[in-house]
Amino acid sequence: SAVISQKPSRDICQRGTSLTIQCQVDSQVTMMFWYRQQPGQSLTLIATANQGSEATYESGFVIDKFPISRPNLTFSTLTVSNMSPEDSSIYLCSVEGQAWGEQYFGPGTRLTVT
Amino acid sequence: KNQVEQSPQSLIILEGKNCTLQCNYTVSPFSNLRWYKQDTGRGPVSLTIMTFSENTKSNGRYTATLDADTKQSSLHITASQLSDSASYICVVSPDAGNNRKLIWGLGTSLAVNP
């Protein structure tokens, strides 16, 4: 199984600022995913990040708001830009495992925007 | 519209008791159904994965069932422990090779009391 760490684990930010969330995996993986989990809601996929190519964003999410970097096969960052209270959420990164259907998640970053 | 609905929304049981969580889905096509456990402040952890041809799958005290004809699944927890307190999320995949298309339920919040 893959071990995934995220930094920071939580943060409180002011409206209009930006926060970059880091995701580190203990093994090389091709695809990394970024999710958002708003209070009382299910997980929503923000984007898929492959090393060496532009991230693929899902409907409702744009690169200007959520820029993603994927500099190598073990690391990715998600930036939440120009934050508003509506961005208060848990942000999770995940990776696909070796076996069919496997998916591993990081512990999440709890973001509160005031 | 592809949807995954879970019931009950929340459940409280006493330690040692059994419980069953329900998942109904309208996802089509259907490839596989997954149950995840999400502890507070943690990312989801996979419990079981079932394809349309599988009726039941166990993982320790967790047993998942699937009826692809009625599009229903259940997760049965036997001899519950305090550590079972968590959110249990049903996830349906319409495409085996594409983790971008997962349809997530809202989850059932389970509290196991001593």
CSV table of C-alpha atoms in Angstrom, one decimal:
chain,number,residue,atom,x,y,z
A,1,SER,CA,0.0,0.0,0.0
A,2,ALA,CA,1.0,3.6,-0.5
A,3,VAL,CA,1.6,6.0,2.4
A,4,ILE,CA,0.5,9.5,1.7
A,5,SER,CA,1.3,12.6,3.8
A,6,GLN,CA,-0.2,16.1,3.4
A,7,LYS,CA,0.9,19.4,4.7
A,8,PRO,CA,-0.5,21.4,6.3
A,9,SER,CA,-3.0,19.2,8.2
A,10,ARG,CA,-5.1,22.2,8.9
A,11,ASP,CA,-5.0,26.0,8.4
A,12,ILE,CA,-7.1,29.0,9.0
A,13,CYS,CA,-6.7,31.6,6.3
A,14,GLN,CA,-8.1,35.0,5.5
A,15,ARG,CA,-10.3,35.8,2.6
A,16,GLY,CA,-8.4,36.8,-0.5
A,17,THR,CA,-5.2,34.9,0.3
A,18,SER,CA,-3.9,31.7,-1.2
A,19,LEU,CA,-2.8,28.4,0.4
A,20,THR,CA,-0.7,25.7,-1.1
A,21,ILE,CA,-1.2,22.1,0.0
A,22,GLN,CA,1.5,19.6,-0.4
A,23,CYS,CA,1.0,15.8,-1.0
A,24,GLN,CA,3.9,13.4,-0.7
A,25,VAL,CA,3.8,9.7,-1.6
A,26,ASP,CA,6.3,7.1,-0.4
A,27,SER,CA,6.4,5.4,-3.8
A,28,GLN,CA,6.3,6.5,-7.5
A,29,VAL,CA,2.8,6.8,-8.9
A,30,THR,CA,1.5,7.8,-12.3
A,31,MET,CA,-1.8,9.4,-11.4
A,32,MET,CA,-2.6,11.6,-8.4
A,33,PHE,CA,-6.0,13.0,-7.6
A,34,TRP,CA,-7.1,16.0,-5.6
A,35,TYR,CA,-10.5,15.9,-3.9
A,36,ARG,CA,-12.6,18.4,-2.0
A,37,GLN,CA,-15.0,17.3,0.8
A,38,GLN,CA,-17.2,20.2,1.9
A,39,PRO,CA,-19.0,19.9,5.3
A,40,GLY,CA,-21.8,17.3,5.0
A,41,GLN,CA,-21.0,16.6,1.4
A,42,SER,CA,-19.5,13.6,-0.4
A,43,LEU,CA,-16.0,13.7,-2.0
A,44,THR,CA,-15.8,15.7,-5.2
A,45,LEU,CA,-12.9,15.3,-7.6
A,46,ILE,CA,-11.2,18.5,-8.4
A,47,ALA,CA,-8.5,17.3,-10.8
A,48,THR,CA,-6.2,14.5,-11.9
A,49,ALA,CA,-2.5,15.2,-12.0
A,50,ASN,CA,-0.1,13.2,-14.1
A,51,GLN,CA,3.6,13.9,-14.0
A,52,GLY,CA,4.9,15.8,-17.0
A,53,SER,CA,1.5,17.0,-18.2
A,54,GLU,CA,-1.1,19.6,-17.4
A,55,ALA,CA,-3.6,18.6,-14.8
A,56,THR,CA,-7.1,17.6,-16.0
A,57,TYR,CA,-9.8,19.5,-14.2
A,58,GLU,CA,-13.4,18.4,-13.6
A,59,SER,CA,-16.4,20.4,-14.4
A,60,GLY,CA,-16.8,23.4,-12.1
A,61,PHE,CA,-13.1,23.6,-11.2
A,62,VAL,CA,-10.6,25.8,-13.1
A,63,ILE,CA,-6.8,26.1,-13.1
A,64,ASP,CA,-6.8,29.8,-12.1
A,65,LYS,CA,-8.6,28.9,-8.9
A,66,PHE,CA,-6.9,25.6,-8.2
A,67,PRO,CA,-3.4,25.5,-9.8
A,68,ILE,CA,-1.7,22.2,-9.5
A,69,SER,CA,1.9,21.2,-9.8
A,70,ARG,CA,3.3,17.7,-10.4
A,71,PRO,CA,7.1,18.0,-10.6
A,72,ASN,CA,7.8,14.3,-10.1
A,73,LEU,CA,6.3,10.9,-9.5
A,74,THR,CA,6.0,11.2,-5.7
A,75,PHE,CA,4.9,14.8,-5.1
A,76,SER,CA,2.1,17.2,-6.0
A,77,THR,CA,0.8,20.5,-4.8
A,78,LEU,CA,-2.7,22.1,-4.9
A,79,THR,CA,-3.1,25.8,-4.5
A,80,VAL,CA,-6.4,27.3,-3.4
A,81,SER,CA,-6.3,30.8,-4.8
A,82,ASN,CA,-8.1,34.0,-3.7
A,83,MET,CA,-9.9,32.2,-1.0
A,84,SER,CA,-13.5,32.8,0.1
A,85,PRO,CA,-15.4,31.3,3.0
A,86,GLU,CA,-17.0,28.9,0.4
A,87,ASP,CA,-13.6,27.3,0.0
A,88,SER,CA,-13.7,26.1,3.6
A,89,SER,CA,-13.4,22.3,3.2
A,90,ILE,CA,-11.2,19.3,3.6
A,91,TYR,CA,-8.8,18.8,0.7
A,92,LEU,CA,-7.6,15.3,0.0
A,93,CYS,CA,-5.0,13.8,-2.4
A,94,SER,CA,-5.1,10.2,-3.5
A,95,VAL,CA,-3.2,7.8,-5.7
A,96,GLU,CA,-4.0,4.6,-7.5
A,97,GLY,CA,-2.6,1.4,-6.2
A,98,GLN,CA,-1.0,-1.4,-8.1
A,99,ALA,CA,-4.0,-3.7,-7.8
A,100,TRP,CA,-7.2,-3.1,-9.8
A,101,GLY,CA,-9.5,-0.7,-8.0
A,102,GLU,CA,-7.1,0.2,-5.3
A,103,GLN,CA,-7.0,3.9,-4.3
A,104,TYR,CA,-5.2,5.4,-1.3
A,105,PHE,CA,-5.9,8.7,0.3
A,106,GLY,CA,-3.9,11.1,2.3
A,107,PRO,CA,-5.1,12.3,5.7
A,108,GLY,CA,-6.5,15.5,4.3
A,109,THR,CA,-6.0,19.2,4.9
A,110,ARG,CA,-8.8,21.0,6.8
A,111,LEU,CA,-9.1,24.5,5.5
A,112,THR,CA,-11.1,27.3,7.2
A,113,VAL,CA,-11.4,30.6,5.4
A,114,THR,CA,-12.5,33.6,7.6
B,1,LYS,CA,-28.5,10.9,-13.4
B,2,ASN,CA,-25.8,8.7,-11.7
B,3,GLN,CA,-26.5,8.7,-8.0
B,4,VAL,CA,-25.5,6.8,-4.9
B,5,GLU,CA,-27.8,7.0,-1.9
B,6,GLN,CA,-27.0,5.7,1.6
B,7,SER,CA,-29.1,5.0,4.6
B,8,PRO,CA,-29.3,5.6,7.4
B,9,GLN,CA,-27.6,9.0,7.5
B,10,SER,CA,-26.4,8.3,11.0
B,11,LEU,CA,-26.6,5.4,13.4
B,12,ILE,CA,-25.8,4.8,17.1
B,13,ILE,CA,-25.2,1.3,18.4
B,14,LEU,CA,-23.8,-0.3,21.5
B,15,GLU,CA,-20.4,-2.0,21.5
B,16,GLY,CA,-20.7,-5.6,20.6
B,17,LYS,CA,-23.9,-5.2,18.5
B,18,ASN,CA,-24.2,-5.8,14.8
B,19,CYS,CA,-25.4,-3.3,12.2
B,20,THR,CA,-26.2,-3.1,8.5
B,21,LEU,CA,-25.7,0.0,6.3
B,22,GLN,CA,-27.5,0.4,3.0
B,23,CYS,CA,-26.5,1.7,-0.4
B,24,ASN,CA,-28.7,2.1,-3.4
B,25,TYR,CA,-27.3,3.3,-6.7
B,26,THR,CA,-28.6,4.3,-10.1
B,27,VAL,CA,-25.2,4.4,-11.8
B,28,SER,CA,-25.1,3.0,-15.3
B,29,PRO,CA,-23.0,1.4,-16.7
B,30,PHE,CA,-21.8,-0.4,-13.6
B,31,SER,CA,-18.3,-1.7,-13.1
B,32,ASN,CA,-17.7,-2.1,-9.4
B,33,LEU,CA,-18.8,-0.9,-6.0
B,34,ARG,CA,-16.6,0.0,-3.1
B,35,TRP,CA,-17.1,0.6,0.6
B,36,TYR,CA,-14.7,3.0,2.4
B,37,LYS,CA,-14.3,3.8,6.1
B,38,GLN,CA,-13.4,7.4,6.9
B,39,ASP,CA,-12.3,8.1,10.5
B,40,THR,CA,-12.7,11.7,11.7
B,41,GLY,CA,-9.8,13.8,10.4
B,42,ARG,CA,-8.5,11.0,8.1
B,43,GLY,CA,-8.8,10.1,4.5
B,44,PRO,CA,-11.0,7.2,3.4
B,45,VAL,CA,-9.7,3.7,3.6
B,46,SER,CA,-10.9,0.9,1.3
B,47,LEU,CA,-12.8,-1.9,3.0
B,48,THR,CA,-14.2,-3.9,0.0
B,49,ILE,CA,-14.4,-3.8,-3.8
B,50,MET,CA,-17.0,-5.9,-5.6
B,51,THR,CA,-17.7,-6.3,-9.3
B,52,PHE,CA,-21.2,-7.0,-10.7
B,53,SER,CA,-20.6,-10.7,-10.6
B,54,GLU,CA,-19.8,-10.8,-6.9
B,55,ASN,CA,-22.6,-11.2,-4.3
B,56,THR,CA,-20.6,-11.0,-1.1
B,57,LYS,CA,-17.2,-10.1,0.1
B,58,SER,CA,-15.7,-10.1,3.6
B,59,ASN,CA,-12.9,-8.2,5.2
B,60,GLY,CA,-12.7,-9.3,8.9
B,61,ARG,CA,-15.8,-8.2,10.7
B,62,TYR,CA,-17.0,-6.3,7.6
B,63,THR,CA,-19.2,-8.1,5.1
B,64,ALA,CA,-20.5,-6.4,1.9
B,65,THR,CA,-23.2,-7.7,-0.3
B,66,LEU,CA,-24.2,-6.7,-3.7
B,67,ASP,CA,-27.4,-7.2,-5.7
B,68,ALA,CA,-26.7,-5.9,-9.2
B,69,ASP,CA,-30.2,-6.6,-10.3
B,70,THR,CA,-31.8,-4.3,-7.7
B,71,LYS,CA,-28.8,-2.1,-7.6
B,72,GLN,CA,-28.4,-2.4,-3.9
B,73,SER,CA,-25.5,-3.1,-1.6
B,74,SER,CA,-25.2,-3.5,2.2
B,75,LEU,CA,-22.3,-3.4,4.6
B,76,HIS,CA,-22.7,-5.6,7.7
B,77,ILE,CA,-20.5,-5.0,10.7
B,78,THR,CA,-20.3,-7.8,13.2
B,79,ALA,CA,-19.5,-7.5,16.9
B,80,SER,CA,-18.9,-3.8,16.6
B,81,GLN,CA,-16.0,-2.1,18.4
B,82,LEU,CA,-15.5,1.4,19.6
B,83,SER,CA,-13.0,1.9,16.8
B,84,ASP,CA,-15.7,1.2,14.2
B,85,SER,CA,-17.0,4.7,14.9
B,86,ALA,CA,-16.5,6.4,11.6
B,87,SER,CA,-18.2,7.4,8.4
B,88,TYR,CA,-18.9,4.6,5.9
B,89,ILE,CA,-19.0,5.6,2.3
B,90,CYS,CA,-20.4,3.7,-0.7
B,91,VAL,CA,-18.7,4.4,-4.0
B,92,VAL,CA,-19.7,3.2,-7.4
B,93,SER,CA,-17.5,3.1,-10.5
B,94,PRO,CA,-19.1,3.0,-13.9
B,95,ASP,CA,-15.7,2.5,-15.6
B,96,ALA,CA,-13.2,0.0,-14.3
B,97,GLY,CA,-10.2,1.8,-15.7
B,98,ASN,CA,-11.0,5.3,-14.8
B,99,ASN,CA,-10.9,6.5,-11.2
B,100,ARG,CA,-12.0,9.9,-12.4
B,101,LYS,CA,-15.6,8.7,-12.7
B,102,LEU,CA,-16.2,7.4,-9.2
B,103,ILE,CA,-19.7,8.3,-7.8
B,104,TRP,CA,-19.5,8.9,-4.1
B,105,GLY,CA,-22.3,8.6,-1.6
B,106,LEU,CA,-22.7,10.9,1.3
B,107,GLY,CA,-21.9,8.2,3.8
B,108,THR,CA,-23.4,6.8,7.0
B,109,SER,CA,-22.0,8.2,10.2
B,110,LEU,CA,-21.7,5.3,12.7
B,111,ALA,CA,-21.2,5.9,16.4
B,112,VAL,CA,-20.4,2.9,18.6
B,113,ASN,CA,-21.0,3.6,22.3
B,114,PRO,CA,-19.6,1.6,25.2
